[in-house]
XYZ file of C-alpha atoms in Angstrom:
767
model
C -11.059 -36.275 -9.646
C -8.958 -33.328 -7.909
C -11.100 -30.895 -5.764
C -10.493 -27.037 -5.541
C -10.949 -24.957 -2.166
C -12.314 -21.474 -3.890
C -12.866 -18.181 -2.052
C -15.716 -16.713 -4.037
C -15.517 -13.001 -4.453
C -18.636 -11.859 -3.126
C -19.153 -8.311 -0.986
C -20.494 -9.931 2.040
C -19.082 -11.017 5.946
C -21.700 -14.043 5.932
C -19.450 -16.279 3.160
C -15.935 -16.168 5.719
C -14.826 -19.771 3.829
C -13.553 -21.319 1.104
C -15.998 -23.586 -0.678
C -15.280 -27.283 -2.401
C -15.501 -27.732 -6.188
C -14.756 -30.530 -8.569
C -11.625 -29.829 -10.999
C -13.005 -31.233 -14.376
C -10.189 -33.287 -15.902
C -9.606 -30.606 -18.876
C -8.706 -27.981 -16.192
C -6.284 -29.822 -13.946
C -3.517 -28.286 -15.220
C -4.872 -24.591 -15.012
C -6.979 -25.022 -11.767
C -4.580 -24.817 -9.287
C -3.794 -22.462 -6.391
C -3.746 -19.119 -7.543
C -6.048 -19.383 -10.286
C -9.222 -17.159 -10.920
C -12.158 -19.341 -11.713
C -15.865 -19.026 -12.575
C -17.942 -21.266 -10.543
C -21.782 -21.880 -9.513
C -22.741 -20.371 -6.609
C -26.599 -20.041 -5.148
C -28.082 -20.340 -8.994
C -25.929 -17.638 -10.628
C -22.375 -17.610 -11.961
C -19.560 -16.051 -9.383
C -15.967 -15.452 -9.446
C -13.267 -16.945 -7.216
C -9.633 -17.638 -6.541
C -8.478 -21.212 -5.908
C -6.870 -21.422 -2.725
C -5.858 -25.061 -2.215
C -6.489 -28.101 -4.152
C -6.697 -32.046 -2.979
C -7.069 -35.436 -4.287
C -9.843 -36.111 -1.288
C -13.017 -35.103 -1.804
C -14.742 -32.897 1.180
C -15.726 -34.746 3.979
C -19.558 -35.377 4.642
C -20.399 -34.155 1.080
C -21.486 -36.600 -1.994
C -19.290 -36.758 -4.448
C -22.132 -36.409 -6.984
C -23.221 -33.287 -5.696
C -20.161 -31.179 -6.050
C -20.371 -29.123 -8.706
C -17.662 -28.282 -11.213
C -15.347 -24.865 -12.048
C -17.054 -23.877 -15.206
C -14.115 -21.979 -16.347
C -10.188 -20.806 -15.444
C -10.400 -16.877 -16.087
C -6.792 -16.125 -14.984
C -3.558 -17.887 -14.386
C -2.393 -18.461 -11.148
C -0.917 -15.470 -9.435
C 0.053 -16.665 -5.735
C 1.072 -20.197 -4.401
C 0.078 -22.293 -1.231
C 2.198 -19.617 1.371
C 0.281 -16.604 -0.085
C -2.958 -18.306 0.329
C -2.444 -19.268 3.859
C -0.978 -15.808 4.373
C -4.461 -14.177 3.024
C -6.435 -16.510 5.598
C -4.334 -15.366 8.231
C -5.019 -11.884 7.356
C -8.770 -12.620 7.139
C -8.610 -13.798 10.690
C -6.112 -11.516 12.055
C -8.091 -8.315 10.801
C -11.369 -9.512 10.871
C -12.045 -8.853 7.129
C -13.888 -10.724 4.525
C -11.730 -13.503 3.022
C -11.780 -12.113 -0.799
C -10.671 -8.841 0.485
C -7.500 -10.642 2.128
C -6.866 -12.621 -1.318
C -7.172 -9.570 -3.598
C -3.610 -7.696 -2.503
C -2.148 -11.103 -4.148
C -3.871 -10.967 -7.341
C -2.248 -9.363 -10.847
C -2.455 -5.824 -11.197
C -5.217 -4.544 -12.950
C -7.206 -7.671 -12.500
C -10.859 -7.047 -11.996
C -13.980 -9.459 -10.060
C -16.107 -8.384 -13.578
C -16.815 -10.813 -15.872
C -18.014 -10.397 -19.758
C -18.403 -12.178 -22.980
C -18.514 -11.400 -26.681
C -21.785 -13.491 -27.467
C -24.196 -16.057 -25.420
C -22.203 -18.967 -26.235
C -18.754 -17.396 -26.124
C -16.376 -18.079 -22.970
C -16.242 -15.733 -20.335
C -13.573 -13.235 -20.238
C -12.366 -11.343 -16.831
C -12.716 -7.653 -16.969
C -9.174 -6.155 -16.682
C -7.520 -2.812 -17.039
C -5.124 -2.661 -20.072
C -2.502 -4.754 -18.373
C -1.170 -8.216 -19.582
C 2.227 -8.368 -21.598
C 2.999 -6.172 -24.416
C 4.850 -7.514 -27.433
C 7.116 -5.017 -29.453
C 7.351 -5.556 -32.888
C 11.437 -5.387 -33.935
C 12.828 -5.081 -37.427
C 16.321 -6.120 -38.416
C 18.145 -6.924 -41.662
C 19.104 -10.331 -42.661
C 22.055 -11.569 -44.874
C 19.684 -11.426 -48.255
C 19.849 -7.564 -47.540
C 23.356 -7.228 -48.603
C 22.346 -8.078 -52.350
C 19.056 -6.148 -52.151
C 18.397 -3.275 -54.571
C 14.993 -1.507 -54.160
C 12.988 -0.379 -57.146
C 13.652 3.344 -58.108
C 10.213 3.971 -56.995
C 10.412 2.379 -53.611
C 11.869 5.301 -51.359
C 9.928 4.017 -48.323
C 11.881 0.311 -48.608
C 15.231 2.326 -48.916
C 14.828 4.493 -46.057
C 14.044 1.638 -44.063
C 16.761 -0.261 -44.965
C 19.237 2.643 -44.479
C 17.703 2.804 -41.238
C 18.060 -0.236 -40.032
C 21.663 -0.710 -41.136
C 22.500 1.211 -37.783
C 20.691 -1.504 -36.050
C 17.563 -3.318 -35.220
C 14.689 -1.085 -34.167
C 11.144 -1.334 -33.129
C 8.505 -0.936 -35.820
C 6.698 1.572 -34.198
C 9.706 3.710 -33.917
C 10.581 3.572 -37.579
C 6.690 4.774 -38.253
C 7.018 7.500 -36.366
C 10.197 8.774 -38.248
C 9.581 7.408 -41.846
C 5.970 7.844 -43.125
C 4.678 4.359 -44.437
C 7.494 2.538 -42.632
C 5.157 -0.341 -41.699
C 3.922 -1.361 -44.951
C 7.443 -1.425 -46.045
C 8.532 -3.468 -43.444
C 5.727 -5.977 -44.519
C 7.103 -5.692 -48.088
C 10.591 -6.088 -46.891
C 9.878 -9.416 -44.565
C 7.958 -11.074 -47.565
C 11.011 -10.807 -49.602
C 13.351 -12.200 -46.783
C 15.362 -8.715 -46.381
C 14.070 -7.791 -43.445
C 13.454 -10.557 -39.958
C 10.443 -9.163 -37.603
C 10.208 -10.499 -34.235
C 8.359 -10.242 -31.043
C 9.698 -9.036 -27.658
C 8.337 -8.607 -24.355
C 8.249 -4.578 -24.068
C 8.365 -3.275 -20.231
C 5.967 -0.177 -20.115
C 7.456 2.553 -17.321
C 8.945 0.773 -14.620
C 10.417 3.361 -12.908
C 13.775 3.148 -14.265
C 14.731 7.011 -13.628
C 17.473 7.539 -10.797
C 18.601 10.665 -9.151
C 22.416 11.579 -9.896
C 22.961 11.509 -6.023
C 21.296 7.722 -5.675
C 24.343 5.810 -6.979
C 25.553 3.390 -4.237
C 29.476 3.105 -4.245
C 30.596 0.715 -1.873
C 32.402 2.012 1.209
C 35.878 1.000 1.852
C 34.786 -0.089 5.230
C 31.628 -0.570 7.252
C 31.141 0.881 10.783
C 31.236 -1.208 13.802
C 27.148 -0.847 14.185
C 26.971 -1.786 10.148
C 29.498 -5.255 10.772
C 27.277 -5.931 13.861
C 23.924 -5.000 12.031
C 25.092 -7.611 9.357
C 25.840 -10.179 11.254
C 22.632 -10.374 13.028
C 20.753 -10.035 9.697
C 22.929 -13.103 8.265
C 22.262 -14.966 11.444
C 18.418 -14.511 11.152
C 18.458 -15.300 7.481
C 20.369 -18.720 7.920
C 18.131 -19.681 10.611
C 15.168 -19.512 8.822
C 12.549 -19.269 10.897
C 11.160 -15.688 10.541
C 13.449 -14.030 13.267
C 12.989 -10.531 13.308
C 16.157 -8.197 13.426
C 15.480 -4.198 14.376
C 18.050 -2.240 12.946
C 18.224 0.947 15.325
C 20.542 3.628 13.546
C 20.797 7.125 13.682
C 19.651 9.466 10.465
C 22.520 8.783 8.137
C 24.326 5.872 9.809
C 24.489 3.790 6.942
C 21.040 1.592 7.111
C 20.644 1.360 3.284
C 24.267 -0.141 2.981
C 23.792 -2.544 5.458
C 20.206 -3.574 3.601
C 22.569 -3.790 0.014
C 25.317 -5.962 1.866
C 22.381 -8.212 3.150
C 20.714 -8.452 -0.105
C 23.881 -9.412 -1.610
C 24.337 -12.273 0.645
C 21.211 -13.753 0.123
C 20.790 -13.730 -3.595
C 24.331 -15.637 -3.428
C 22.533 -18.277 -2.040
C 19.538 -18.386 -4.232
C 17.045 -16.422 -2.363
C 15.486 -12.830 -2.948
C 14.426 -9.716 -1.278
C 11.422 -7.764 -0.710
C 12.073 -4.003 0.106
C 9.864 -1.622 1.572
C 9.664 1.748 1.386
C 7.057 4.607 3.266
C 6.544 7.128 0.598
C 6.226 6.742 -3.147
C 8.629 9.786 -3.081
C 11.361 7.744 -1.706
C 11.224 5.088 -3.976
C 13.168 6.913 -7.125
C 16.203 7.437 -4.809
C 15.836 3.743 -3.287
C 15.373 2.095 -6.693
C 18.624 4.132 -7.916
C 20.488 2.638 -5.254
C 19.645 -0.735 -5.364
C 19.726 -0.754 -9.429
C 23.279 0.645 -9.111
C 24.047 -2.539 -6.987
C 21.704 -5.285 -8.718
C 20.671 -4.011 -12.448
C 18.058 -5.549 -13.736
C 17.702 -7.762 -10.980
C 15.250 -5.295 -9.362
C 11.781 -4.880 -9.884
C 9.676 -1.552 -8.706
C 6.186 -1.932 -7.207
C 3.891 0.972 -6.392
C 0.488 2.859 -6.939
C 2.206 5.725 -8.954
C 2.825 3.465 -11.688
C 0.328 2.485 -14.760
C -2.125 -0.582 -14.151
C 0.168 -1.921 -17.265
C 3.418 -0.844 -16.025
C 2.840 -2.611 -12.230
C 2.016 -5.663 -14.463
C 5.139 -5.700 -16.154
C 7.074 -5.194 -12.709
C 4.808 -7.793 -11.366
C 5.377 -10.531 -14.145
C 8.971 -9.833 -13.921
C 8.949 -11.508 -10.208
C 6.569 -14.035 -10.940
C 8.706 -15.252 -13.868
C 11.821 -15.139 -11.852
C 13.513 -12.557 -13.877
C 13.832 -10.214 -10.573
C 14.582 -11.360 -7.475
C 14.557 -7.868 -5.491
C 11.470 -5.930 -5.200
C 11.673 -2.428 -4.094
C 8.161 -0.676 -3.385
C 5.634 0.888 -0.932
C 3.352 -1.334 0.952
C 1.686 -3.331 -1.708
C 5.080 -4.840 -2.867
C 4.910 -6.935 0.202
C 2.343 -8.902 -1.966
C 4.936 -9.711 -5.093
C 4.496 -13.214 -6.188
C 8.444 -13.854 -5.135
C 8.588 -17.185 -4.113
C 12.213 -17.861 -2.809
C 12.143 -15.093 -0.246
C 15.385 -14.896 1.599
C 14.826 -11.333 3.537
C 12.085 -8.667 3.753
C 13.133 -5.546 4.885
C 10.949 -2.676 5.838
C 12.633 0.908 5.944
C 11.701 3.521 8.121
C 9.473 1.051 9.957
C 7.734 3.179 12.530
C 5.793 5.112 9.421
C 2.365 5.033 10.075
C 1.926 4.635 6.045
C 2.532 1.216 6.524
C -1.195 0.715 7.809
C -3.389 0.078 5.224
C -6.313 2.383 5.611
C -9.072 0.270 3.042
C -9.806 -3.334 3.844
C -7.950 -5.414 4.753
C -6.825 -3.069 6.941
C -3.343 -4.427 7.592
C -0.075 -3.449 8.967
C 2.838 -4.450 7.026
C 5.189 -4.926 9.523
C 2.949 -7.569 11.174
C 2.264 -9.193 7.915
C 5.884 -8.982 6.927
C 6.419 -10.990 10.053
C 3.964 -13.570 8.974
C 5.441 -14.143 5.531
C 8.970 -14.016 6.703
C 7.876 -17.157 9.494
C 5.851 -18.742 6.179
C 8.753 -18.532 3.998
C 11.699 -19.301 6.469
C 12.976 -15.814 5.843
C 14.512 -13.031 8.116
C 12.822 -9.719 8.596
C 14.760 -6.786 9.063
C 13.087 -3.258 10.380
C 14.966 -0.341 9.979
C 14.428 3.105 11.564
C 15.965 5.702 13.454
C 13.069 6.140 15.679
C 11.588 2.470 16.270
C 8.535 2.066 17.000
C 7.379 1.744 20.665
C 5.855 -1.939 19.368
C 9.211 -2.630 17.972
C 10.962 -1.511 20.909
C 9.086 -3.576 23.134
C 9.196 -6.611 21.469
C 12.797 -6.342 21.327
C 12.857 -5.992 25.144
C 10.875 -9.137 25.300
C 12.920 -10.697 23.079
C 10.143 -12.845 21.553
C 6.958 -12.535 20.072
C 4.412 -15.038 18.457
C 7.362 -17.736 18.459
C 9.930 -15.781 16.680
C 12.731 -13.913 17.741
C 13.355 -10.281 18.169
C 16.898 -8.566 18.172
C 17.721 -5.158 18.226
C 21.136 -3.783 16.654
C 22.369 -0.275 17.337
C 24.238 1.772 15.025
C 24.649 5.216 16.985
C 27.409 6.637 14.469
C 27.289 8.209 11.204
C 29.926 7.006 8.626
C 32.978 9.183 7.550
C 33.435 12.436 8.966
C 29.614 13.511 9.322
C 28.036 14.340 12.468
C 24.327 14.535 13.544
C 23.519 18.010 13.346
C 23.202 20.879 16.145
C 19.387 21.428 17.033
C 17.630 24.868 18.362
C 14.486 24.713 19.421
C 13.038 28.451 19.303
C 10.003 29.135 21.873
C 7.640 31.114 19.272
C 5.614 32.316 22.088
C 8.850 34.295 23.341
C 9.323 35.185 19.641
C 5.403 36.654 19.325
C 6.380 38.626 22.826
C 9.495 40.131 21.442
C 7.364 41.750 18.554
C 7.905 38.844 15.944
C 5.134 38.742 13.667
C 6.727 36.399 10.769
C 6.248 33.072 9.718
C 9.782 32.553 10.528
C 11.500 33.508 13.701
C 14.747 35.461 13.979
C 17.130 32.866 14.195
C 15.550 30.872 11.324
C 15.754 33.984 8.940
C 19.282 34.475 9.969
C 20.219 30.815 8.902
C 18.479 31.153 5.798
C 20.217 34.267 4.637
C 23.500 32.567 5.661
C 22.518 29.286 3.452
C 21.897 31.854 0.595
C 25.320 33.790 0.896
C 27.560 29.970 1.076
C 25.006 28.581 -2.117
C 24.261 25.952 0.029
C 20.504 24.147 0.076
C 17.684 24.217 2.737
C 14.761 21.732 3.682
C 11.796 23.800 5.145
C 9.023 21.129 6.612
C 5.325 22.382 7.305
C 2.680 19.816 7.708
C 0.214 21.846 6.267
C -0.671 22.357 2.441
C -2.368 25.246 1.016
C -1.771 29.074 1.662
C -3.738 29.433 5.017
C -5.383 26.622 7.533
C -8.629 28.505 7.344
C -10.546 31.826 6.755
C -12.128 33.588 9.800
C -14.884 36.674 9.763
C -13.059 39.291 11.489
C -16.845 40.476 12.659
C -18.375 37.099 14.242
C -15.696 34.709 14.489
C -17.170 32.439 11.971
C -14.864 29.793 10.060
C -16.606 28.805 6.721
C -16.795 25.001 6.696
C -17.198 21.918 3.884
C -21.227 21.947 3.756
C -20.609 18.354 3.027
C -17.969 17.706 6.301
C -17.379 18.766 9.775
C -13.950 20.079 8.365
C -12.856 23.844 8.247
C -12.088 24.777 4.793
C -8.355 25.656 3.503
C -7.830 28.607 1.663
C -5.436 27.885 -1.255
C -4.348 31.487 -2.719
C -2.913 29.737 -6.201
C -6.441 29.904 -7.711
C -8.119 31.688 -5.022
C -10.070 28.904 -3.814
C -11.424 27.121 -0.804
C -10.615 23.507 -0.560
C -12.257 20.753 1.905
C -9.411 18.174 2.411
C -11.870 15.379 3.471
C -13.699 15.356 0.799
C -11.848 17.138 -2.606
C -14.540 19.653 -2.953
C -13.489 23.630 -3.717
C -15.338 26.994 -4.024
C -13.751 29.663 -5.855
C -12.662 32.790 -3.863
C -11.831 35.951 -5.319
C -9.390 38.338 -4.256
C -9.397 40.152 -0.903
C -11.383 42.535 -0.569
C -14.072 41.561 -2.991
C -18.049 42.021 -2.217
C -19.018 38.798 -3.568
C -16.878 36.700 -0.744
C -18.759 37.139 2.286
C -18.992 35.334 5.562
C -21.716 32.757 5.499
C -23.086 33.503 8.749
C -23.010 37.200 9.419
C -22.687 38.248 5.700
C -19.569 40.547 6.419
C -16.811 40.550 3.642
C -14.012 41.177 5.842
C -12.573 37.744 6.059
C -9.019 37.000 7.025
C -6.858 34.110 6.567
C -5.297 32.619 9.799
C -2.567 29.454 9.944
C 0.312 28.735 7.718
C 0.224 26.480 4.617
C 3.250 25.453 2.680
C 2.293 28.162 -0.550
C 2.644 30.920 2.047
C 5.948 29.680 3.342
C 7.106 29.312 -0.607
C 5.295 33.372 -1.039
C 7.280 34.479 1.977
C 10.739 33.092 0.925
C 10.786 34.239 -2.393
C 10.212 37.865 -0.782
C 12.599 36.970 1.860
C 15.854 35.443 -0.457
C 17.683 36.955 -2.952
C 16.861 35.679 -6.542
C 19.793 33.113 -7.207
C 17.988 30.675 -4.417
C 15.409 28.272 -6.260
C 12.583 27.678 -3.981
C 10.583 24.063 -4.468
C 7.461 23.240 -2.818
C 6.702 19.724 -2.543
C 3.024 18.741 -1.251
C -0.115 17.176 -2.083
C -0.910 19.711 -4.858
C 2.494 19.967 -5.900
C 2.744 16.186 -6.374
C -0.461 14.813 -7.936
C 0.945 14.614 -11.657
C 2.580 11.056 -12.552
C 6.457 11.342 -11.851
C 6.123 14.870 -10.298
C 8.142 13.324 -7.030
C 10.825 12.500 -8.982
C 11.141 16.076 -11.263
C 10.825 18.062 -8.356
C 13.837 16.189 -6.387
C 15.643 16.466 -9.519
C 15.309 19.686 -9.398
C 16.272 20.312 -5.983
C 19.404 18.102 -6.767
C 20.145 19.733 -9.830
C 20.065 23.260 -8.422
C 23.446 25.651 -7.068
C 21.282 27.116 -4.210
C 17.703 25.650 -3.394
C 15.396 25.718 -0.739
C 12.645 22.511 -0.567
C 9.577 23.617 0.890
C 7.378 20.267 2.125
C 4.910 18.550 4.172
C 5.681 15.589 5.789
C 6.959 13.658 2.303
C 10.182 15.201 2.805
C 10.971 14.164 6.334
C 12.051 10.475 5.461
C 14.971 8.666 3.739
C 15.888 11.898 1.245
C 19.532 12.036 1.421
C 21.271 15.277 -0.426
C 24.672 15.963 1.372
C 24.336 19.620 0.624
C 21.717 20.384 2.569
C 23.171 22.141 5.832
C 19.934 23.447 7.233
C 16.521 22.068 8.428
C 13.715 24.200 9.414
C 10.635 22.976 11.088
C 8.034 25.831 10.544
C 5.651 24.449 13.476
C 6.090 21.670 15.133
C 2.578 21.605 17.052
C 0.578 20.736 14.141
C 0.099 17.022 15.201
C 0.791 17.540 19.098
C -2.781 18.757 19.990
C -4.602 15.898 18.143
C -6.901 14.033 19.928
C -4.717 10.861 19.537
C -2.807 9.028 21.809
C 0.067 8.381 19.243
C 0.156 12.554 18.705
C 3.221 12.769 20.801
C 5.068 9.796 19.368
C 4.267 10.784 15.506
C 5.497 14.543 16.684
C 8.805 12.966 17.934
C 9.278 10.879 14.935
C 8.944 13.693 12.574
C 10.955 15.956 13.831
C 13.963 13.723 14.349
C 13.731 12.292 10.944
C 13.381 15.925 9.340
C 16.764 16.811 11.632
C 18.510 13.787 9.658
C 18.290 15.211 6.699
C 20.828 18.147 7.324
C 24.664 17.109 7.587
C 25.006 14.166 5.899
C 27.686 15.393 3.735
C 31.177 17.001 4.832
C 29.593 20.283 6.107
C 28.081 20.508 9.261
C 24.334 20.811 9.650
C 21.877 22.782 11.201
C 18.438 22.242 12.318
C 16.183 25.144 13.886
C 12.625 23.889 15.441
C 10.339 26.430 15.896
C 7.259 25.490 18.296
C 4.941 27.013 20.898
C 5.723 23.937 23.414
C 9.194 23.971 23.597
C 9.281 22.089 26.924
C 7.539 19.256 25.910
C 9.484 16.047 25.926
C 9.648 15.206 22.185
C 11.216 19.173 21.567
C 13.484 18.167 24.566
C 14.395 14.927 23.509
C 15.284 16.181 19.586
C 17.089 18.774 20.899
C 19.500 16.495 22.919
C 19.484 13.824 20.685
C 18.009 11.426 23.757
C 15.290 9.402 22.744
C 15.334 8.206 26.670
C 13.940 12.129 27.427
C 10.862 11.332 25.201
C 10.444 7.260 25.905
C 10.452 7.448 29.834
C 7.562 10.082 29.714
C 5.668 8.004 26.878
C 5.697 4.902 28.189
C 4.847 5.964 31.433
C 1.333 7.455 30.355
C 1.090 4.693 28.020
C 1.215 2.076 30.491
C -1.273 4.045 33.043
C -3.895 4.542 29.998
C -3.652 0.797 28.979
C -2.467 1.932 25.541
C -0.495 -0.054 22.737
C 2.294 -1.481 23.109
C 0.886 -2.472 26.500
C -2.481 -3.580 25.157
C -4.200 -3.886 21.396
C -6.774 -1.539 20.301
C -9.659 -1.798 17.582
C -11.577 0.892 16.389
C -14.746 0.071 14.691
C -16.130 2.780 12.867
C -20.102 3.137 11.598
C -21.240 5.475 8.627
C -24.299 6.496 6.758
C -26.587 9.041 5.688
C -28.943 8.119 8.440
C -27.630 9.213 11.910
C -30.159 7.148 13.724
C -29.116 4.165 12.225
C -25.663 4.628 12.702
C -26.315 5.080 16.111
C -28.404 2.304 16.544
C -25.968 -0.315 14.562
C -22.971 1.048 16.772
C -25.028 0.847 19.997
C -26.306 -2.792 18.942
C -22.411 -3.641 18.268
C -21.139 -2.077 21.545
C -23.812 -4.332 23.742
C -22.710 -7.486 22.024
C -19.011 -6.825 22.654
C -19.410 -6.120 26.108
C -21.308 -9.036 26.569
C -18.781 -11.260 24.959
C -15.603 -9.589 26.538
C -17.662 -9.889 30.006
C -15.434 -9.037 33.074
C -12.228 -10.366 31.596
C -8.999 -8.750 32.768
C -7.580 -6.118 30.251
C -10.600 -5.859 28.318
C -12.460 -2.105 27.896
C -15.009 -0.945 25.444
C -14.680 2.697 25.240
C -17.925 4.515 23.367
C -19.740 4.637 20.880
C -19.195 8.327 20.212
C -18.800 10.999 17.613
C -15.923 10.579 15.350
C -13.479 13.524 15.480
C -14.584 13.910 11.868
C -18.273 13.320 12.520
C -19.528 13.699 9.050
C -17.638 13.270 5.743
C -19.168 13.331 2.354
C -22.610 13.917 3.944
C -22.341 10.560 5.712
C -22.541 10.691 9.595
C -19.705 8.746 11.539
C -19.291 7.513 14.958
C -16.697 4.729 16.580
C -16.402 2.286 19.002
C -12.968 1.509 20.533
C -11.802 -1.673 22.276
C -8.700 -2.345 24.529
C -7.491 -6.079 25.075
C -4.384 -7.564 26.470
C -1.355 -7.190 24.237
C -1.378 -10.771 23.427
C -5.744 -10.985 22.498
C -7.053 -12.167 19.447
C -9.055 -9.078 18.547
C -10.268 -10.424 15.294
C -11.306 -13.347 16.255
C -13.907 -11.740 18.799
C -15.177 -8.931 16.379
C -15.274 -10.523 13.450
C -18.247 -13.240 13.930
C -20.249 -9.888 16.404
C -20.265 -7.609 13.320
C -21.492 -10.309 10.741
C -24.047 -11.078 13.092
C -25.492 -7.471 13.177
C -29.069 -7.287 11.272
C -28.197 -5.755 7.772
C -29.077 -1.943 7.672
C -29.557 -0.442 4.261
C -26.843 2.460 3.657
C -24.738 1.963 6.953
C -21.253 0.544 6.490
C -19.196 -0.825 9.497
C -15.235 -1.184 9.133
C -13.111 -2.652 11.778
C -9.727 -1.786 12.386
C -7.645 -3.815 14.110
C -4.265 -2.143 15.891
C -5.766 1.100 14.789
C -3.823 3.888 13.862
C -6.384 6.340 12.696
C -8.654 7.198 15.590
C -10.120 10.707 13.797
């Protein structure tokens, strides 16, 4: 008899370990690690996941009392290494064990089970996934001698179509009415052979014309050094980390491609992560041009069926290179030689729902467990990665930094001009665009080149304000000012997504909620307003393309907008921060930042780092071809170290000041930080729950050096969707095990109806 350790998918922190079940002899070949099973628990049936098997019964439990697995619901979707990684995530990020297992499951798989009749077997509820077989029809040799009856016009049409080559039966039916019946009749006569072939849904196999990846004649010195370091880390097979610190446009992607080629040559695959879905099309184009059908694509914009097809290509071994966003890290690629995280500094690598993992940390643990190498690439590496490279060692593995300070060929870093908008205002400037930016845009239009303008605000205006009393309309369900969207004339809450119609100004039906005045004015700047003003400023031959959360909601919208920009002779791409990373268009000679201060004043210790990273990244979109580039940054804080560092292309100007502040305030990378958020409809219960947790954490931490508890206090967004929100922050020494301290304390709190508590280890979102 064999035994299985099963993680039950029951939403409670009280079940923090796997339970042991017997594997009936009839299920021994199916109830393996990674399988989804149905078991009896506490007098009811529950779904669980096998995370390990053994020939030995669990110690201390009579064998006759061990219940058997009732049924296998789904085949294995992960192996023993992945099961160990899930257990590590649960400990590290203080999340329930089933939450840590779910990312490894097949796309579309649900927890709910159903059955057609009381005596029928249970079936796992899934989205429309699973393999899809397409029926293909082809002529047999017998077709040469077959003559259809005079009245069989459909059979003749089908035969004529198939003489051009095999076709899907569904395609024949779309062009020849009644083709299915004709194919069936011809199949009975032996004239047509029908077979089922695996059909791949979607898969992101579209590429931009600029996304080809030709081999360069020679690598730069920096590229050769990076490739040598990656090869050494891969051959060491112990999870060593290489940080590729290369300026924008230095050819990091070519380093990744060459490193993957060498990994594939020795039978090991690669996982490649990109921070934005909008980058996937370009990245996939480059990788597929080099590796063909060996590439699978995984990201959230694919349908469940499309994700399953790509996931299954990896599981079956037909694809050995996986490209995608954060979730691609959990693809069932067993023979991993490289894990690559492009733009590793990006905050989108931090998951905002349980399990609240950081892809960089999980990738490091995965590389260690698989004996692979982890490659981190960025022009603006995170302060945590830089600090680990300075120390040279983290959690028992080596961290190495390799610099790539030059761009290949004739391209050079763009000139950066920082424009003080306060000075522009004092000189009479009232436009969204400063004088230097207006001149530069007109020059781009005259030369028929391309430009990119970034503003990290969508909508037409940040808010409306009453001219008489100063009231700013807020969402009645959230503590958030409403954003005005001119398209559709509506006010939108970007926290809960609700909208309210607003008619064209002035309108008696649109009044101030405080004093009733109809004199409401739009303040601030959004991408819609920038788009409108560009249309008035530039000549008609310049195409203006807006790319933000509103214009990219539809499936495939990212790709279609980028294709429009790529195909245009002269265009300006206006967008939020999604356009700041990874896009490679050689025709772009101008980059403008409309307002560089949007994140600088946020109540977040990482605000300056985010601002510097974003500005340096978006500046790197200019001058990537033969023509030189120019960057114009508009700001009201021109003396800030982040602005001066971007203007000088010298990171040390920013780092020296920022690291000194972090060390003094005991923030990462010199400490670890956890953010515990409680929310619910009853403000009193939210306060009570978090006060009790704060007292327990302070008691457990005691007077230990390096530990500090801040709060509880209201969140910056104190109310969202009619839920009150408060948080507690815990600082700990850099090597402390925060998850092990917080998880049992949260689990021990008395349950309060309607109160939710989330533990975010190594928190990035403090709002």
